[in-house]
Coordinates of C-alpha atoms and ligand atoms in Angstrom, one line a residue:
X1 CA 166.7 -128.0 129.0
X2 CA 167.5 -126.4 132.3
X3 CA 165.1 -124.6 134.4
X4 CA 166.6 -121.3 133.0
X5 CA 164.7 -121.9 129.7
X6 CA 160.9 -122.3 129.3
X7 CA 157.9 -121.2 127.3
X8 CA 156.1 -118.1 128.5
X9 CA 153.3 -116.5 126.6
X10 CA 153.9 -118.8 123.7
X11 CA 157.6 -117.9 123.3
X12 CA 160.7 -119.6 124.5
X13 CA 162.4 -117.5 127.2
X14 CA 165.7 -117.5 129.0
X15 CA 164.7 -116.5 132.5
X16 CA 162.6 -113.3 132.0
X17 CA 163.8 -112.6 128.5
X18 CA 162.2 -113.7 125.2
X19 CA 164.8 -115.3 122.9
X20 CA 163.2 -113.4 120.0
X21 CA 164.2 -110.1 121.8
X22 CA 167.8 -111.3 122.0
X23 CA 167.8 -112.3 118.3
X24 CA 166.4 -108.8 117.4
X25 CA 169.0 -107.0 119.4
X26 CA 172.1 -109.1 118.7
X27 CA 171.3 -111.2 115.6
X28 CA 171.9 -114.9 115.2
X29 CA 173.6 -117.3 115.7
X30 CA 174.0 -116.4 119.3
X31 CA 174.8 -118.4 122.4
X32 CA 172.5 -117.5 125.3
X33 CA 173.4 -118.3 128.9
X34 CA 171.2 -118.2 132.0
X35 CA 172.9 -116.8 135.1
X36 CA 170.3 -118.4 137.3
X37 CA 171.0 -121.8 135.8
X38 CA 174.7 -121.4 136.2
X39 CA 174.3 -120.6 139.8
X40 CA 171.8 -123.4 140.4
X41 CA 174.1 -125.9 138.8
X42 CA 177.1 -124.8 140.9
X43 CA 175.0 -124.8 144.1
X44 CA 173.8 -128.3 143.4
X45 CA 177.3 -129.6 143.3
X46 CA 178.4 -127.6 146.3
X47 CA 175.4 -128.7 148.3
X48 CA 175.9 -132.4 147.3
X49 CA 179.4 -132.3 148.7
X50 CA 178.6 -130.1 151.7
X51 CA 179.6 -132.9 154.1
X52 CA 183.2 -133.1 152.8
X53 CA 185.9 -130.4 152.7
X54 CA 186.0 -129.6 149.0
X55 CA 186.9 -127.2 146.2
X56 CA 185.1 -127.0 142.9
X57 CA 187.5 -126.2 140.2
X58 CA 185.4 -125.2 137.2
X59 CA 186.8 -126.8 134.0
X60 CA 187.2 -123.8 131.8
X61 CA 187.5 -125.8 128.6
X62 CA 183.7 -126.3 128.7
X63 CA 183.1 -122.5 128.4
X64 CA 185.8 -120.0 128.8
X65 CA 183.7 -116.9 128.5
X66 CA 184.7 -114.3 131.1
X67 CA 181.1 -113.4 132.1
X68 CA 180.2 -117.1 132.6
X69 CA 183.4 -117.7 134.6
X70 CA 182.8 -114.7 136.8
X71 CA 179.3 -115.9 137.7
X72 CA 180.9 -119.2 138.9
X73 CA 183.9 -117.5 140.5
X74 CA 181.4 -115.3 142.5
X75 CA 179.9 -118.6 143.8
X76 CA 183.4 -119.6 145.0
X77 CA 184.6 -121.7 142.1
X78 CA 188.3 -122.2 141.4
X79 CA 189.5 -123.4 138.0
X80 CA 190.8 -126.4 136.1
X81 CA 192.9 -125.2 133.2
X82 CA 194.8 -127.0 130.5
X83 CA 196.9 -124.3 128.8
X84 CA 198.5 -120.9 129.4
X85 CA 195.6 -119.4 127.6
X86 CA 193.1 -120.9 130.0
X87 CA 195.2 -119.8 133.0
X88 CA 195.1 -116.3 131.6
X89 CA 191.3 -116.5 131.2
X90 CA 190.9 -117.9 134.7
X91 CA 192.9 -115.0 136.2
X92 CA 190.8 -112.5 134.1
X93 CA 187.7 -114.2 135.7
X94 CA 189.2 -113.1 139.0
X95 CA 190.1 -116.6 140.2
X96 CA 193.2 -116.6 142.4
X97 CA 196.1 -118.8 141.6
X98 CA 195.7 -120.8 144.8
X99 CA 192.4 -122.1 143.5
X100 CA 193.7 -123.2 140.1
X101 CA 194.8 -126.7 139.1
X102 CA 196.6 -127.3 135.8
X103 CA 196.4 -130.5 133.8
X104 CA 197.6 -131.3 130.2
X105 CA 200.0 -133.8 128.7
X106 CA 201.9 -131.1 126.9
X107 CA 202.7 -128.2 129.3
X108 CA 205.3 -126.0 127.8
X109 CA 208.1 -124.2 129.6
X110 CA 206.6 -120.7 129.2
X111 CA 203.3 -122.1 130.5
X112 CA 205.0 -123.7 133.5
X113 CA 206.7 -120.4 134.3
X114 CA 203.4 -118.5 134.1
X115 CA 201.7 -121.0 136.4
X116 CA 204.6 -120.8 138.9
X117 CA 204.4 -117.0 138.8
X118 CA 200.7 -117.1 139.4
X119 CA 201.2 -119.4 142.4
X120 CA 198.7 -122.1 141.2
X121 CA 197.4 -124.7 143.7
X122 CA 199.0 -127.6 141.8
X123 CA 200.2 -129.0 138.5
X124 CA 198.4 -132.2 137.6
X125 CA 201.4 -134.0 136.1
X126 CA 201.0 -136.5 133.3
X127 CA 204.5 -138.0 132.7
X128 CA 208.0 -138.4 134.1
X129 CA 209.4 -136.1 131.4
X130 CA 206.9 -133.3 132.4
X131 CA 207.8 -133.8 136.1
X132 CA 211.5 -133.3 135.3
X133 CA 210.8 -130.2 133.3
X134 CA 208.7 -128.7 136.0
X135 CA 211.5 -129.5 138.5
X136 CA 214.0 -127.7 136.4
X137 CA 211.9 -124.6 135.7
X138 CA 211.0 -124.3 139.4
X139 CA 214.6 -124.8 140.5
X140 CA 215.7 -122.0 138.1
X141 CA 213.1 -119.7 139.6
X142 CA 214.1 -120.7 143.2
X143 CA 210.6 -122.0 143.8
X144 CA 209.0 -125.3 144.9
X145 CA 206.4 -126.4 142.4
X146 CA 203.2 -128.0 144.0
X147 CA 202.6 -131.3 142.3
X148 CA 199.8 -133.9 142.0
X149 CA 200.3 -136.9 139.7
X150 CA 197.5 -137.7 137.4
X151 CA 196.8 -141.4 137.8
X152 CA 195.5 -143.3 134.9
X153 CA 193.5 -146.1 136.6
X154 CA 192.7 -148.0 133.4
X155 CA 188.9 -148.1 134.1
X156 CA 186.3 -147.9 131.4
X157 CA 183.9 -145.0 132.2
X158 CA 181.4 -146.1 129.5
X159 CA 181.1 -143.0 127.4
X160 CA 182.1 -141.9 123.9
X161 CA 185.7 -143.1 123.1
X162 CA 186.8 -139.5 122.1
X163 CA 186.0 -138.3 125.6
X164 CA 187.3 -141.3 127.5
X165 CA 190.6 -140.7 129.2
X166 CA 191.4 -143.0 132.1
X167 CA 192.3 -146.1 130.1
X168 CA 195.8 -147.2 129.2
X169 CA 195.2 -146.9 125.5
X170 CA 194.8 -143.2 125.9
X171 CA 197.6 -140.6 126.4
X172 CA 196.5 -139.3 129.8
X173 CA 198.2 -139.7 133.2
X174 CA 200.5 -142.4 134.5
X175 CA 199.8 -146.0 135.6
X176 CA 199.4 -146.4 139.4
X177 CA 202.7 -148.3 139.8
X178 CA 204.6 -145.5 138.0
X179 CA 202.8 -142.9 140.1
X180 CA 204.2 -144.4 143.3
X181 CA 207.7 -144.4 141.9
X182 CA 207.4 -140.8 140.7
X183 CA 206.1 -139.6 144.1
X184 CA 209.3 -141.1 145.6
X185 CA 211.4 -139.1 143.1
X186 CA 209.4 -136.0 143.8
X187 CA 210.1 -136.2 147.6
X188 CA 213.8 -136.3 146.9
X189 CA 213.7 -133.3 144.5
X190 CA 213.9 -130.0 146.4
X191 CA 212.1 -127.9 143.8
X192 CA 209.0 -130.1 143.9
X193 CA 206.4 -130.4 146.6
X194 CA 203.9 -133.2 146.4
X195 CA 200.6 -131.9 147.5
X196 CA 197.9 -134.0 145.8
X197 CA 196.8 -136.8 143.6
X198 CA 194.5 -136.5 140.6
X199 CA 192.5 -138.4 138.0
X200 CA 189.9 -137.7 135.3
X201 CA 188.6 -140.8 133.6
X202 CA 186.2 -139.3 131.0
X203 CA 183.4 -136.9 130.3
X204 CA 179.6 -137.1 130.1
X205 CA 179.5 -140.0 132.6
X206 CA 176.0 -141.2 133.3
X207 CA 177.0 -143.6 136.1
X208 CA 179.2 -142.6 139.0
X209 CA 180.4 -146.1 139.7
X210 CA 183.5 -145.9 137.5
X211 CA 184.6 -142.6 139.2
X212 CA 184.2 -144.3 142.6
X213 CA 186.1 -147.4 141.5
X214 CA 188.9 -145.2 140.1
X215 CA 189.0 -143.1 143.2
X216 CA 189.5 -146.4 145.2
X217 CA 192.5 -147.2 143.0
X218 CA 193.9 -143.6 143.5
X219 CA 193.5 -144.0 147.3
X220 CA 195.6 -147.2 147.1
X221 CA 198.4 -145.2 145.3
X222 CA 198.1 -142.5 147.9
X223 CA 198.5 -145.0 150.7
X224 CA 201.4 -146.7 149.0
X225 CA 203.3 -143.5 148.7
X226 CA 203.1 -142.9 152.5
X227 CA 203.1 -139.1 151.7
X228 CA 200.5 -137.0 153.5
X229 CA 198.9 -135.6 150.3
X230 CA 196.4 -132.8 151.0
X231 CA 194.3 -132.8 147.8
X232 CA 192.4 -135.7 146.4
X233 CA 191.2 -134.6 142.9
X234 CA 188.7 -136.8 141.2
X235 CA 188.4 -134.7 138.0
X236 CA 185.2 -133.9 136.2
X237 CA 182.9 -135.9 134.0
X238 CA 179.4 -135.6 135.6
X239 CA 177.0 -136.2 132.7
X240 CA 173.9 -134.2 131.9
X241 CA 170.6 -135.1 130.0
X242 CA 170.8 -134.3 126.3
X243 CA 168.1 -136.7 125.3
X244 CA 166.9 -139.4 127.6
X245 CA 170.0 -140.1 129.7
X246 CA 169.3 -140.3 133.4
X247 CA 172.6 -139.3 135.0
X248 CA 173.1 -140.4 138.6
X249 CA 174.3 -137.0 139.6
X250 CA 176.5 -135.3 142.1
X251 CA 174.4 -136.4 145.1
X252 CA 175.1 -140.1 144.6
X253 CA 178.7 -139.4 143.8
X254 CA 179.1 -137.5 147.0
X255 CA 177.4 -140.2 149.0
X256 CA 179.7 -142.8 147.6
X257 CA 183.0 -140.8 147.8
X258 CA 182.5 -139.2 151.2
X259 CA 183.6 -142.1 153.4
X260 CA 186.8 -142.6 151.3
X261 CA 187.7 -139.0 151.3
X262 CA 187.1 -138.7 155.1
X263 CA 189.2 -141.7 155.8
X264 CA 192.1 -140.2 153.9
X265 CA 191.7 -136.8 155.6
X266 CA 192.1 -135.0 152.3
X267 CA 190.4 -132.0 150.7
X268 CA 188.4 -133.2 147.8
X269 CA 188.8 -131.4 144.5
X270 CA 186.1 -131.7 141.7
X271 CA 186.6 -130.4 138.2
X272 CA 183.2 -130.2 136.7
X273 CA 182.8 -128.5 133.3
X274 CA 179.7 -129.7 131.4
X275 CA 177.6 -130.1 134.5
X276 CA 178.0 -126.5 135.5
X277 CA 177.4 -124.9 132.1
X278 CA 176.0 -127.4 129.6
X279 CA 172.3 -127.0 130.3
X280 CA 172.7 -123.3 131.2
X281 CA 173.1 -122.3 127.5
X282 CA 171.4 -122.6 124.2
X283 CA 172.5 -121.7 120.6
X284 CA 169.9 -119.4 119.1
X285 CA 169.7 -119.7 115.3
X286 CA 167.5 -118.5 112.5
X287 CA 166.1 -120.6 109.6
X288 CA 167.5 -119.3 106.3
X289 CA 165.8 -121.6 103.8
X290 CA 163.7 -124.7 103.6
X291 CA 164.8 -127.2 100.9
X292 CA 163.3 -130.5 99.9
X293 CA 164.5 -133.2 97.6
X294 CA 162.8 -136.5 96.7
X295 CA 164.2 -138.1 99.8
X296 CA 164.4 -135.4 102.5
X297 CA 163.5 -132.1 103.9
X298 CA 166.3 -129.8 105.0
X299 CA 166.0 -126.9 107.4
X300 CA 169.0 -124.7 106.6
X301 CA 169.9 -122.6 109.7
X302 CA 172.4 -119.9 110.1
X303 CA 174.3 -121.9 112.8
X304 CA 176.6 -124.5 111.6
X305 CA 179.3 -127.0 112.6
X306 CA 181.8 -124.2 113.1
X307 CA 179.5 -122.9 115.9
X308 CA 178.6 -126.2 117.5
X309 CA 180.7 -129.1 116.4
X310 CA 179.4 -131.8 118.8
X311 CA 176.8 -133.3 116.5
X312 CA 179.4 -133.7 113.7
X313 CA 182.3 -134.8 115.9
X314 CA 180.6 -137.1 118.4
X315 CA 177.3 -137.7 116.7
X316 CA 175.9 -135.9 119.8
X317 CA 172.3 -135.3 120.2
X318 CA 171.2 -131.7 121.1
X319 CA 167.5 -131.0 121.5
X320 CA 166.1 -128.4 119.1
X321 CA 163.1 -126.3 120.0
X322 CA 161.2 -123.7 118.0
X323 CA 161.2 -120.4 119.8
X324 CA 157.5 -120.0 118.9
X325 CA 155.9 -123.4 119.1
X326 CA 153.5 -124.5 116.3
X327 CA 151.2 -127.4 115.6
X328 CA 152.2 -130.4 113.5
X329 CA 155.4 -132.3 113.1
X330 CA 157.6 -133.4 110.2
X331 CA 160.9 -135.1 110.0
X332 CA 163.8 -132.9 108.9
X333 CA 167.5 -132.6 108.9
X334 CA 168.7 -129.4 110.5
X335 CA 171.8 -128.3 108.7
X336 CA 174.1 -125.2 108.4
X337 CA 175.5 -123.3 105.5
X338 CA 179.0 -125.0 105.6
X339 CA 180.2 -126.9 102.5
X340 CA 180.4 -130.3 104.0
X341 CA 177.8 -133.1 104.4
X342 CA 179.1 -133.4 107.9
X343 CA 177.7 -130.0 108.7
X344 CA 174.5 -130.8 110.6
X345 CA 172.9 -129.9 113.9
X346 CA 170.4 -132.8 113.8
X347 CA 169.4 -135.7 111.6
X348 CA 165.9 -137.0 111.2
X349 CA 164.4 -134.6 113.8
X350 CA 160.7 -134.1 114.4
X351 CA 159.9 -130.4 114.3
X352 CA 156.8 -128.4 113.5
X353 CA 156.6 -127.0 109.9
X354 CA 159.1 -124.2 109.7
X355 CA 159.7 -121.3 107.4
X356 CA 162.5 -118.9 106.7
X357 CA 163.0 -116.4 109.5
X358 CA 161.8 -118.8 112.2
X359 CA 164.0 -119.0 115.3
X360 CA 165.3 -122.3 116.8
X361 CA 167.0 -122.9 120.1
X362 CA 169.6 -125.7 120.1
X363 CA 169.6 -126.9 123.7
X364 CA 172.4 -127.8 126.1
X365 CA 174.9 -125.9 124.1
X366 CA 176.5 -124.1 127.1
X367 CA 179.4 -126.6 127.3
X368 CA 181.8 -127.3 124.5
X369 CA 179.8 -125.1 122.2
X370 CA 181.6 -121.7 121.8
X371 CA 184.9 -123.1 123.1
X372 CA 185.1 -125.6 120.2
X373 CA 183.9 -123.2 117.6
X374 CA 186.0 -122.0 114.7
X375 CA 186.1 -119.7 111.7
X376 CA 185.8 -122.5 109.2
X377 CA 184.4 -121.2 105.9
X378 CA 185.4 -117.7 107.1
X379 CA 182.4 -117.5 109.3
X380 CA 182.8 -115.0 112.1
X381 CA 182.2 -116.6 115.4
X382 CA 178.8 -116.2 117.1
X383 CA 177.9 -113.7 119.8
X384 CA 177.4 -114.7 123.4
X385 CA 174.8 -113.2 125.6
X386 CA 174.3 -113.5 129.4
X387 CA 170.7 -113.3 130.7
X388 CA 170.2 -112.1 134.3
X389 CA 166.5 -112.0 135.3
X390 CA 164.7 -109.5 133.0
X391 CA 167.9 -108.1 131.5
X392 CA 170.5 -109.4 129.1
X393 CA 173.9 -108.2 127.9
X394 CA 176.5 -109.2 125.4
X395 CA 179.1 -111.4 127.0
X396 CA 181.1 -111.5 123.8
X397 CA 180.3 -109.5 120.7
X398 CA 179.9 -111.2 117.4
X399 CA 183.1 -111.4 115.4
X400 CA 183.2 -109.3 112.2
X401 CA 185.2 -109.7 109.0
X402 CA 188.1 -107.7 110.3
X403 CA 188.4 -110.2 113.2
X404 CA 188.8 -112.9 110.5
X405 CA 191.9 -111.4 109.1
X406 CA 193.5 -109.9 112.2
X407 CA 197.1 -110.7 112.3
X408 CA 197.4 -111.6 108.7
X409 CA 199.9 -109.8 106.4
Ligands
LLP1 N1 189.2 -132.3 134.1 C1 190.0 -132.7 133.1 C2 191.4 -133.0 133.3 C3 189.4 -132.8 131.8 O1 190.2 -133.3 130.8 C4 188.1 -132.5 131.6 C5 187.5 -132.7 130.3 C6 187.3 -132.0 132.7 C7 187.9 -131.9 133.9 C8 185.9 -131.6 132.6 O2 185.1 -132.7 132.2 P1 183.5 -132.5 132.2 O3 183.1 -132.2 133.6 O4 183.1 -131.3 131.4 O5 183.0 -133.7 131.7 N2 184.6 -131.8 123.9 C9 183.9 -133.0 124.6 C10 184.3 -133.1 126.0 C11 185.8 -133.2 126.3 C12 186.2 -133.3 127.7 C13 187.6 -133.2 127.9 N3 188.1 -133.1 129.3 C14 182.4 -132.9 124.4 O6 181.9 -131.9 123.7 O7 181.7 -133.7 124.8

């Protein structure tokens, strides 16, 4: 867990606030975020890259909450967006268009129009067809669209296959040779302006080696084009510690990338998501029932796979801590109320004996928690709370039943 969360007077706190106080005020399940942890994470990346001209474009898909985004925006963050909806959110966070980069293999015309109207820093383009569409839309609007090509370097980042992107078997980016060709076409097309080059090879990367290697390939493409591109965007992917991973971290990445970026005379863009918000949030949940059968003991919590899908989808490990610690340990499955065996937060976890009403904190839930949540089983989505020192406030109110049917006839 991040330094934003620790035990004080026998109760798990977020900064100066007892998690039990938050549960009392806003109920459960609730995502709780630490402002201090968000700021510390941002500052760690910023400090690591202090020796290189850089822009940190926070990847909104990790956590799109406006209050969370505003904390990062106040630190100077730009945004990495992947849809018109995320672009809308980024602008609501107060992030200017000229600090926003836009990736996605399926940008639609209305989204391209919106991005051009907002004057984004660059489109991270993922195919020839998309490049042609952007050229048409920009021409119609009498604009020049700022372009970076997303290079797929075909390098294995050694992470979960579902969050691997920079390999040829996946849908992202264009191969290096095609990128060179497309840059040539871009130069000849008046409604396009090549300004950068981009990659993103995968997420939750524990080693930085693959990013550095891929950046080397990207630099070759850049040199081959002969175009003075201003932005060298290496994407996101920095991993965090969920269990016993020892991620190499931004400092080593900076050390290894700095010489390359300086030799290219570019501005480095980073697109961290998980690293900024992952350990800054927990999912607070309450035990509803304890149930045993001849084989197992189940702790049934009020948070479920609709709130945090990572364990079900990626078999991901999230630490679970009792808000009030107790002696003893037993092995349990922590599950939610949803009608699927795939609905679990943890399998075979050692926890102290628990009873109905006890509070648990599911750690490292700040990234890809709320943003991947759903209304499955007609469960209103959880509340989100931001803690700032001794105070806390709702960052998103809990959904109610009317929210569930909004828009239905
Ligand atoms: N840039 C691009 C173009 C991306 O596709 C992503 C993540 C990022 C940046 C940010 O990556 P990060 O720094 O957060 O690793 N739902 C999965 C993660 C999916 C990541 C998708 N792309 C999970 O819960 O692990």
